[in-house]
Coordinates of C-alpha atoms in Angstrom, one line a residue:
Chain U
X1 CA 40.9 0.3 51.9
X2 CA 36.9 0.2 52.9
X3 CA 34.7 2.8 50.8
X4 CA 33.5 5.1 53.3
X5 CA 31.9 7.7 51.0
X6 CA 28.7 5.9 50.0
X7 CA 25.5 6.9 47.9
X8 CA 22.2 8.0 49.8
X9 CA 19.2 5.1 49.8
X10 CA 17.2 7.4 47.9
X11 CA 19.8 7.8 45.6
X12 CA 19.8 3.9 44.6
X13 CA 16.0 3.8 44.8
X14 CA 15.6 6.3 42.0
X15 CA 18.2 4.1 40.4
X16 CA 17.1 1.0 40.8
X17 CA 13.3 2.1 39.8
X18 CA 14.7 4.2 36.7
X19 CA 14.2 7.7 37.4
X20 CA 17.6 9.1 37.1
X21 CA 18.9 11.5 34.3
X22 CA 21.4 9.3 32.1
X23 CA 24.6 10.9 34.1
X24 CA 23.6 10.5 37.7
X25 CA 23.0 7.0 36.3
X26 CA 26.5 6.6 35.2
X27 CA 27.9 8.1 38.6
X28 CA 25.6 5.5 40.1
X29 CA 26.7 2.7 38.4
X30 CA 30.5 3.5 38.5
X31 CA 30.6 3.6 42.5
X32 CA 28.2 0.4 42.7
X33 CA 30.8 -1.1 40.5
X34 CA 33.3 -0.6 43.3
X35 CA 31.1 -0.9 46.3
X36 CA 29.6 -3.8 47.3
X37 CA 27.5 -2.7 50.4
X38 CA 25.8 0.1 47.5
X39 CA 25.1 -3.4 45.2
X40 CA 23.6 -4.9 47.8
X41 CA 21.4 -1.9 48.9
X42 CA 20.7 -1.6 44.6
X43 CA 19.7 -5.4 43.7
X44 CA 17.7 -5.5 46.7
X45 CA 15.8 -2.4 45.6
X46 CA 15.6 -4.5 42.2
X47 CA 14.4 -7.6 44.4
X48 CA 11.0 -4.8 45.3
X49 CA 10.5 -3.9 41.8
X50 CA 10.6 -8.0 41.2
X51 CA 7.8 -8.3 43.6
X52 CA 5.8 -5.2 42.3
X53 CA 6.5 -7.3 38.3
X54 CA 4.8 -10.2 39.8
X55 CA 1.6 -8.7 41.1
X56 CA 1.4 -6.3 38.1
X57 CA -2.2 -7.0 36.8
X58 CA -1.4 -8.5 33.2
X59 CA -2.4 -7.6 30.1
X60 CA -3.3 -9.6 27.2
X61 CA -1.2 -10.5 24.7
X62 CA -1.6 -10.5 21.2
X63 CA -2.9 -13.6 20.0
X64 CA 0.5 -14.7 17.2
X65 CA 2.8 -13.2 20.2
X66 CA 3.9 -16.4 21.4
X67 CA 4.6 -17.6 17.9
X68 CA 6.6 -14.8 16.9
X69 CA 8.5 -15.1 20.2
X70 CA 9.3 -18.5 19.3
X71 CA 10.2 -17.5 15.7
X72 CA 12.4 -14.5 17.0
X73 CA 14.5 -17.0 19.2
X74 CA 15.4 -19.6 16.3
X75 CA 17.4 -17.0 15.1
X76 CA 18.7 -15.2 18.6
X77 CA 22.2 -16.5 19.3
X78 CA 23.0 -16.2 22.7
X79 CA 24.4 -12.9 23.9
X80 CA 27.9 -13.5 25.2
X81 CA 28.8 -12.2 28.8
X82 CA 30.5 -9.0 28.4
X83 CA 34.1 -9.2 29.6
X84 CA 35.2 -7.5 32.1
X85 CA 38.4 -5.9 31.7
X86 CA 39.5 -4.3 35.2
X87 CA 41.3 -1.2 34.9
X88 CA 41.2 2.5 36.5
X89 CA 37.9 3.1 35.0
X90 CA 35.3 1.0 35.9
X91 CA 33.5 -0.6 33.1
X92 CA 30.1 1.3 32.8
X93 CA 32.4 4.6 32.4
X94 CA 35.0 3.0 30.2
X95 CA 31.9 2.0 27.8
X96 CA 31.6 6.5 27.8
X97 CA 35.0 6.4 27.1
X98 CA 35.8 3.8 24.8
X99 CA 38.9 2.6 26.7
X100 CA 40.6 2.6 30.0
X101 CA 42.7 6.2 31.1
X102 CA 45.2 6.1 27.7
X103 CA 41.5 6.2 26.1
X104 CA 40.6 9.7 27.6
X105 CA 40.9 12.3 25.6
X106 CA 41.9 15.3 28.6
X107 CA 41.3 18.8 27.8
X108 CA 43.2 21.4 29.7
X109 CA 40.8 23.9 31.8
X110 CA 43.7 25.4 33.7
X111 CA 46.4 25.9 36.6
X112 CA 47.5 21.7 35.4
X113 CA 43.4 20.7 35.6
X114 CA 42.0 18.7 32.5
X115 CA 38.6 17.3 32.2
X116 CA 36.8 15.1 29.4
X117 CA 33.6 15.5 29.2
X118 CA 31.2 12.1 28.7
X119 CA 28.5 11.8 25.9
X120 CA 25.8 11.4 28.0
X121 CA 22.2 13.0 27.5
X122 CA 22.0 16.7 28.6
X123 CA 19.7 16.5 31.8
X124 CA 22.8 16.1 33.6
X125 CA 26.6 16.2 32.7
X126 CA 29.4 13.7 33.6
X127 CA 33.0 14.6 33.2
X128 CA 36.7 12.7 34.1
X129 CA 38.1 15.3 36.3
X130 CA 42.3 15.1 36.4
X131 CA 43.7 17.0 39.5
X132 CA 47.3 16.9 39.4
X133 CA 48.9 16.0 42.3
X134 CA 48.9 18.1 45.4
X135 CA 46.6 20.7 43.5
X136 CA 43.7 22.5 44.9
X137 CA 40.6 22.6 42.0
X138 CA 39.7 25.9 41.8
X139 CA 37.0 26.9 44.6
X140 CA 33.6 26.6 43.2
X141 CA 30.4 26.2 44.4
X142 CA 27.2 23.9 43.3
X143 CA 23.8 25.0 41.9
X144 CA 21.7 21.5 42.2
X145 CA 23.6 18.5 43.4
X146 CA 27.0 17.7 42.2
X147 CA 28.6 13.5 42.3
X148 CA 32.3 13.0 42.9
X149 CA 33.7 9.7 42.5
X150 CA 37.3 9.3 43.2
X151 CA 38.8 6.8 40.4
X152 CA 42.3 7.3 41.1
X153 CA 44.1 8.8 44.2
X154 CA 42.4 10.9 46.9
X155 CA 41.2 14.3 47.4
X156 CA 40.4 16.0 50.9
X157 CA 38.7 18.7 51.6
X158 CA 37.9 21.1 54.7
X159 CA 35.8 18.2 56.2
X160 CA 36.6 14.8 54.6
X161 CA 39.3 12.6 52.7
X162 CA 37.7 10.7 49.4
X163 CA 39.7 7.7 48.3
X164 CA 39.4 5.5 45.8
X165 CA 35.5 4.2 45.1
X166 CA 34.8 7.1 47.7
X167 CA 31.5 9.6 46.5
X168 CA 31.2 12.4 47.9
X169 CA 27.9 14.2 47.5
X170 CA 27.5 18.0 47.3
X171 CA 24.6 20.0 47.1
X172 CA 23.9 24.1 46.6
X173 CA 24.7 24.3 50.3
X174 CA 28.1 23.3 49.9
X175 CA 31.4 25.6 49.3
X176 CA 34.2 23.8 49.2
X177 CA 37.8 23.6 48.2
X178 CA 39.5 19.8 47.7
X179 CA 42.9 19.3 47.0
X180 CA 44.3 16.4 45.6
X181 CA 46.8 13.9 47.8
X182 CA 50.8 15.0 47.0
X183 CA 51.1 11.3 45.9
X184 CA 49.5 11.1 42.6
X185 CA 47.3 12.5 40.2
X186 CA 43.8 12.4 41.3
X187 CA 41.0 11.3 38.4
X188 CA 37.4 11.6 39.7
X189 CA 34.1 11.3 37.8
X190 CA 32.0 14.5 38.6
X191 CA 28.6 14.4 37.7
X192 CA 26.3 17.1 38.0
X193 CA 22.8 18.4 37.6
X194 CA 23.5 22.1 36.3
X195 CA 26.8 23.6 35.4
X196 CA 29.3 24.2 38.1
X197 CA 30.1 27.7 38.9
X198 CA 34.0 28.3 40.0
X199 CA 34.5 31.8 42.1
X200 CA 37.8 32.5 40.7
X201 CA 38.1 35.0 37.7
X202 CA 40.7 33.1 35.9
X203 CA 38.6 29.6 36.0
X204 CA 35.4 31.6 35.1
X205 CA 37.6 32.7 32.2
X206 CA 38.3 28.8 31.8
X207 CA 34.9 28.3 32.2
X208 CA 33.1 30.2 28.9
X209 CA 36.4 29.0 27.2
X210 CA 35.2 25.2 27.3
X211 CA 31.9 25.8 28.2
X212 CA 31.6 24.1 31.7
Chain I
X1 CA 14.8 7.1 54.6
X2 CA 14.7 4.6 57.4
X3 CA 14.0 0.8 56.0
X4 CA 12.5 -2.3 58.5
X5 CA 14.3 -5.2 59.0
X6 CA 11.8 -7.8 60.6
X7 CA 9.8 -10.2 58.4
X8 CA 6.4 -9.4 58.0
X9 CA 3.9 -11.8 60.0
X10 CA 2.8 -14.9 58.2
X11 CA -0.3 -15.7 58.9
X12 CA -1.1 -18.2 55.8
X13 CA 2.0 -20.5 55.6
X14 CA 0.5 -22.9 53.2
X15 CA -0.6 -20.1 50.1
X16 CA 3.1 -18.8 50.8
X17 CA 4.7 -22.2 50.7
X18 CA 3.1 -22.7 47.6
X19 CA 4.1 -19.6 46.2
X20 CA 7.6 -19.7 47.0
X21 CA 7.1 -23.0 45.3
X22 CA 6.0 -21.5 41.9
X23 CA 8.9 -19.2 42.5
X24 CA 11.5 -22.3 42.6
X25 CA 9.7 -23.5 39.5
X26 CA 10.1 -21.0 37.6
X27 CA 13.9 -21.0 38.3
X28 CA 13.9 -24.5 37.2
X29 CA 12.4 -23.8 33.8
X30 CA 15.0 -21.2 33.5
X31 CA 18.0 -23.4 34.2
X32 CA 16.5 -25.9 31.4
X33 CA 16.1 -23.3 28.8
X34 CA 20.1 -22.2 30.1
X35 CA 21.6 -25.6 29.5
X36 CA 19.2 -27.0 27.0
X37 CA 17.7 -24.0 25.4
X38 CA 14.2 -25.7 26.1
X39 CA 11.5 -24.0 23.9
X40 CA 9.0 -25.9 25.7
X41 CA 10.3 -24.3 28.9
X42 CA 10.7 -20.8 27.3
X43 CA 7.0 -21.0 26.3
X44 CA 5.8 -21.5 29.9
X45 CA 8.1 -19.0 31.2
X46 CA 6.3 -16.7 28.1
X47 CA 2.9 -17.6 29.2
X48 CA 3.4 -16.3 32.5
X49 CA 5.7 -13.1 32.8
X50 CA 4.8 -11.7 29.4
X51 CA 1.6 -10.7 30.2
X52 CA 2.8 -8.9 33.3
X53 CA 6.0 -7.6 31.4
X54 CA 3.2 -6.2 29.0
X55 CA 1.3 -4.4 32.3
X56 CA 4.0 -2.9 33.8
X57 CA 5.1 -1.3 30.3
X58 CA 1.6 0.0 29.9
X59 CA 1.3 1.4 33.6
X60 CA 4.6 2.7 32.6
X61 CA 3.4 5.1 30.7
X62 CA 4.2 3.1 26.9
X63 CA 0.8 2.6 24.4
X64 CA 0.0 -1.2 24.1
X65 CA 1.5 -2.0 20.9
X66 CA 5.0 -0.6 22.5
X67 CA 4.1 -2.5 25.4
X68 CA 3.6 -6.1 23.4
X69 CA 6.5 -5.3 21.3
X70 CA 8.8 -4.5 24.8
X71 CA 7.9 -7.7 26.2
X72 CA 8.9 -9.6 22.8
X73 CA 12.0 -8.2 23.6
X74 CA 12.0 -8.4 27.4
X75 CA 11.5 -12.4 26.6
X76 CA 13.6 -12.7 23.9
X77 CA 16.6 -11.6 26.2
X78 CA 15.6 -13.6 28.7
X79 CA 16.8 -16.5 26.0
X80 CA 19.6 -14.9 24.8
X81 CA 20.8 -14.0 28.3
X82 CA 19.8 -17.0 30.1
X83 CA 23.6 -17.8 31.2
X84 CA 23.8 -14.5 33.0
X85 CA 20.6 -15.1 35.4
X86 CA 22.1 -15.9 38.7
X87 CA 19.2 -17.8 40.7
X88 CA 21.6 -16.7 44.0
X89 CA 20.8 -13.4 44.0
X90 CA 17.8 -12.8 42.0
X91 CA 14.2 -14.2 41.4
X92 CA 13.3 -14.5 37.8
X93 CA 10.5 -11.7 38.7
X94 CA 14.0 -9.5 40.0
X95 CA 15.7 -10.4 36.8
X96 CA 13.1 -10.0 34.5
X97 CA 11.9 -6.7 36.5
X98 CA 15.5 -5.2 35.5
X99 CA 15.5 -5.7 31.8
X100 CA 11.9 -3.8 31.2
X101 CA 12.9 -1.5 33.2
X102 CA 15.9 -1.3 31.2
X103 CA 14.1 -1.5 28.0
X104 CA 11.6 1.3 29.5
X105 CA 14.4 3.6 29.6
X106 CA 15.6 2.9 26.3
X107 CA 12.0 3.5 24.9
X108 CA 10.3 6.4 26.5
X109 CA 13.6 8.7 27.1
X110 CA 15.7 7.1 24.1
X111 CA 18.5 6.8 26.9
X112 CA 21.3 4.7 27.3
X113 CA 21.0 2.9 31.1
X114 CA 24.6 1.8 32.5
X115 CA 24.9 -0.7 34.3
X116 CA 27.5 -1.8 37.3
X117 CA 30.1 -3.7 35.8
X118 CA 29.7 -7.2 36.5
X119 CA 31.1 -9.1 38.7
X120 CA 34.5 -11.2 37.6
X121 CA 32.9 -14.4 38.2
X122 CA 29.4 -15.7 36.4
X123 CA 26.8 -17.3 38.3
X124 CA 27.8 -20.6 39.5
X125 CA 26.6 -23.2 37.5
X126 CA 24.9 -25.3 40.3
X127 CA 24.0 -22.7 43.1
X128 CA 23.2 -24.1 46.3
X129 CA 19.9 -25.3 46.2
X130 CA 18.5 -24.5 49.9
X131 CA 20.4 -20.8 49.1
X132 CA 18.1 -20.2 46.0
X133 CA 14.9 -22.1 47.7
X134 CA 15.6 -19.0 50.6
X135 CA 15.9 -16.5 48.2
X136 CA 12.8 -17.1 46.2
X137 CA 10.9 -17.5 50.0
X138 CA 12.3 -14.1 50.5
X139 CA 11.4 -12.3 48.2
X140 CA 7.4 -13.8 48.4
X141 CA 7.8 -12.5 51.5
X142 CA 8.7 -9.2 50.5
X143 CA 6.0 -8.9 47.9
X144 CA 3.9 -9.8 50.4
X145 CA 4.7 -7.5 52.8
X146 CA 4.8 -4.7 50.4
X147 CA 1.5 -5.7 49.6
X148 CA 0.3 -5.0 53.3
X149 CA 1.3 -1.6 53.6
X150 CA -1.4 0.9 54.2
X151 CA -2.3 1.8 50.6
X152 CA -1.0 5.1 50.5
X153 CA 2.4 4.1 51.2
X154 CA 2.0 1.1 48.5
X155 CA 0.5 3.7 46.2
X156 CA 4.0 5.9 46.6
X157 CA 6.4 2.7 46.4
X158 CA 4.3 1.8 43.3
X159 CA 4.7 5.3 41.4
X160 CA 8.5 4.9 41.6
X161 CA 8.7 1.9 40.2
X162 CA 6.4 2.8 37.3
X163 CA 8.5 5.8 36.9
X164 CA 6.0 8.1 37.8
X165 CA 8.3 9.8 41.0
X166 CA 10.8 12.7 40.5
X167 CA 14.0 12.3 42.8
X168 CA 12.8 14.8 45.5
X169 CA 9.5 12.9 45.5
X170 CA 11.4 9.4 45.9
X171 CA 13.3 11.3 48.9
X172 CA 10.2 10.8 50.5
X173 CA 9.2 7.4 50.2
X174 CA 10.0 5.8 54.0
X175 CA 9.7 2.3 55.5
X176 CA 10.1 -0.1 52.4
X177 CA 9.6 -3.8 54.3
X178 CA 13.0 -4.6 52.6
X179 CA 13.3 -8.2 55.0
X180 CA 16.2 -10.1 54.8
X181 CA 16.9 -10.0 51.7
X182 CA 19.7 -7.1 52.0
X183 CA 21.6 -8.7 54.1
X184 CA 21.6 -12.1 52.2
X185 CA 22.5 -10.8 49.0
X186 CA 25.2 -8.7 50.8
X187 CA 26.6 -12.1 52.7
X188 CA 26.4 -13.5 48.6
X189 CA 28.9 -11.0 47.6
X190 CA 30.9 -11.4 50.0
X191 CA 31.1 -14.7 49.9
X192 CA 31.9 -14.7 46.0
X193 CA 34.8 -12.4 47.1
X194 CA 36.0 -14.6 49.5
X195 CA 35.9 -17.5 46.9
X196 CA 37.6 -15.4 43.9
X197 CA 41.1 -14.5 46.2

């Protein structure tokens, strides 16, 4: 199936020119993993910052720098290309993980929902998200702008269906209510910018329970 | 954000020839330090992207010894991951562009970047020469382009990528020349794909 859910340009511009909080670069990274037409849009953004390195005026270098270059090098061995081992996750979030699915380490947050939460630094979160299947996730809305990458299954809401490598893209505006396909569990990456806050009073229960 | 896709004009062929000539030489030092680990090569390669590494860390926003020491490493990765530069679908500028900025991030925000995953297959070890001789022309051309945009345009495009933009600011940024070069490196992929099934 075609990914039909894709990031925004300006999106992969602030990614490619590194001004993205370390989550929003994760979410980035997983759906370009999955996306070619994204990687396109990303290395070609990489291709501008290429042509910005080479009329960069220079400045001088130290005058041994060469030398200890050369001196750093005799002892370099050459770094080995990391293997790619393709699974659910894709490998930028498996490196969070420190596996594939039987890795994650789910945490119950309610009516059959678990998230893990990801390591990442806190100017924006990233958590797995597992919706079992044919579940609604508790209505919630979005202060700052919210990421959801579907990783396994699909989830649709009152506008869309998000398959796999699908992002959908949700900003304060946004109320919505997705429920997961009926045939299987659903695992998404969510990423946002600021805590989400669910409507219902049993998830905000859930909510100061695991802090989310 | 709307981009263009028509080439800029060209109005001095022979400069840009040449250029795009540099480019291609640059990318054949690289292949000899890949398959012969060349120190000779490495050293030119040094003399001329170091310096520049070294700017852009400083316009960056890192103090010079930072910067010196970032480019050590910038260069010292560029041997050490010489096998994974794909002449296809990068310059050596692109390439080398990506692991400062990289090693920027690391630096000033102590933050870990990821990275897509890569793709299954490496680069090929003998890309098709006219392919990588368009590439590098592209992307002069792109420089060259972006270096023609009315200066306060440029000025924008140039605080992003010295990591002086927030997001919303980025939102703004408009009409980046971006060429051909999208939709070759998007026939590349594709083409890989094709190959791998």
């Amino acid at each position: 199936m075609p990914i039909k859910h894709h990031l925004h340009e300006p999106t992969l511009l602030a990614y490619a020119t590194g001004n993205l909080p370390e989550a929003v670069n994760l979410v980035v990274a997983a759906h370009v993993s999955l996306c070619d037409e994204c990687r396109a849009l990303a290395e070609t953004f990489d291709t501008v910052g290429g042509a910005l390195l080479e009329e960069t005026a220079a400045v001088g270098l130290e005058q041994d720098s060469l030398d200890r270059a050369l001196a750093r090098i005799e002892t370099e061995a050459p770094a080995p290309r990391a293997p790619v081992s393709p699974g659910t996750l894709p490998a930028p979030v498996q490196a969070y993980v420190g596996g594939d699915l039987s890795a994650v380490k789910w945490r119950p947050v309610g009516m059959g929902v678990k998230q893990a939460l990801l390591p990442t630094s806190d100017t924006a979160s990233a958590r797995l998200l597992l919706i079992p299947a044919g579940a609604a996730i508790p209505d919630h809305s979005h202060s700052g702008q919210e990421f959801t990458l579907v990783l396994q299954g699909a989830f649709a809401d009152e506008e869309d269906r998000f398959a796999r490598g699908d992002i959908e893209i949700a900003d304060d505006k946004v109320h919505h209510q997705p429920v997961a396909d009926i045939g299987e569990d659903c695992i998404c990456l969510a990423v946002t910018d600021a805590p989400l806050k669910f409507s219902g009073w049993l998830p905000r229960m859930v909510q100061r329970f695991v802090g989310i | 954000m709307t981009t263009k896709d028509d080439s800029p004009p060209n109005p001095d062929a022979q400069s840009e020839g040449k250029k795009a000539g540099e480019a291609a030489k640059w990318v054949a030092l690289m292949i000899r330090v890949r398959d012969h680990r060349d120190r000779t090569a490495f050293a030119a390669l040094f003399g001329h992207f170091a310096p520049r590494i070294k700017g852009f860390l400083v316009r960056s926003g890192a103090d010079v010894s930072t910067a010196e020491e970032c480019a050590q490493d910038v260069m010292t990765t560029l041997w050490r991951k010489a096998d994974q530069f794909d002449p296809a679908r990068a310059s050596l500028s692109t390439w080398l562009f990506t692991i400062a900025r990289n090693r920027r991030i690391d630096l000033l925000r102590r933050e870990n970047r990821p990275e897509p995953q890569e793709l299954p297959w490496g680069p090929e070890p003998e890309p098709d020469q006219a392919e990588v001789i368009s590439l590098q022309q592209e992307t002069r051309q792109l420089g060259k382009a972006i270096a023609t945009l009315p200066p306060a345009q440029r000025d924008l495009i140039e605080k992003a990528y010295f990591g002086e933009l927030t997001q919303s600011e980025i939102s703004r940024i408009t009409g980046l020349p971006l060429g051909t070069i999208k939709s070759r490196l998007r026939l590349a992929l594709d083409r890989l794909r094709h190959t791998m099934k």
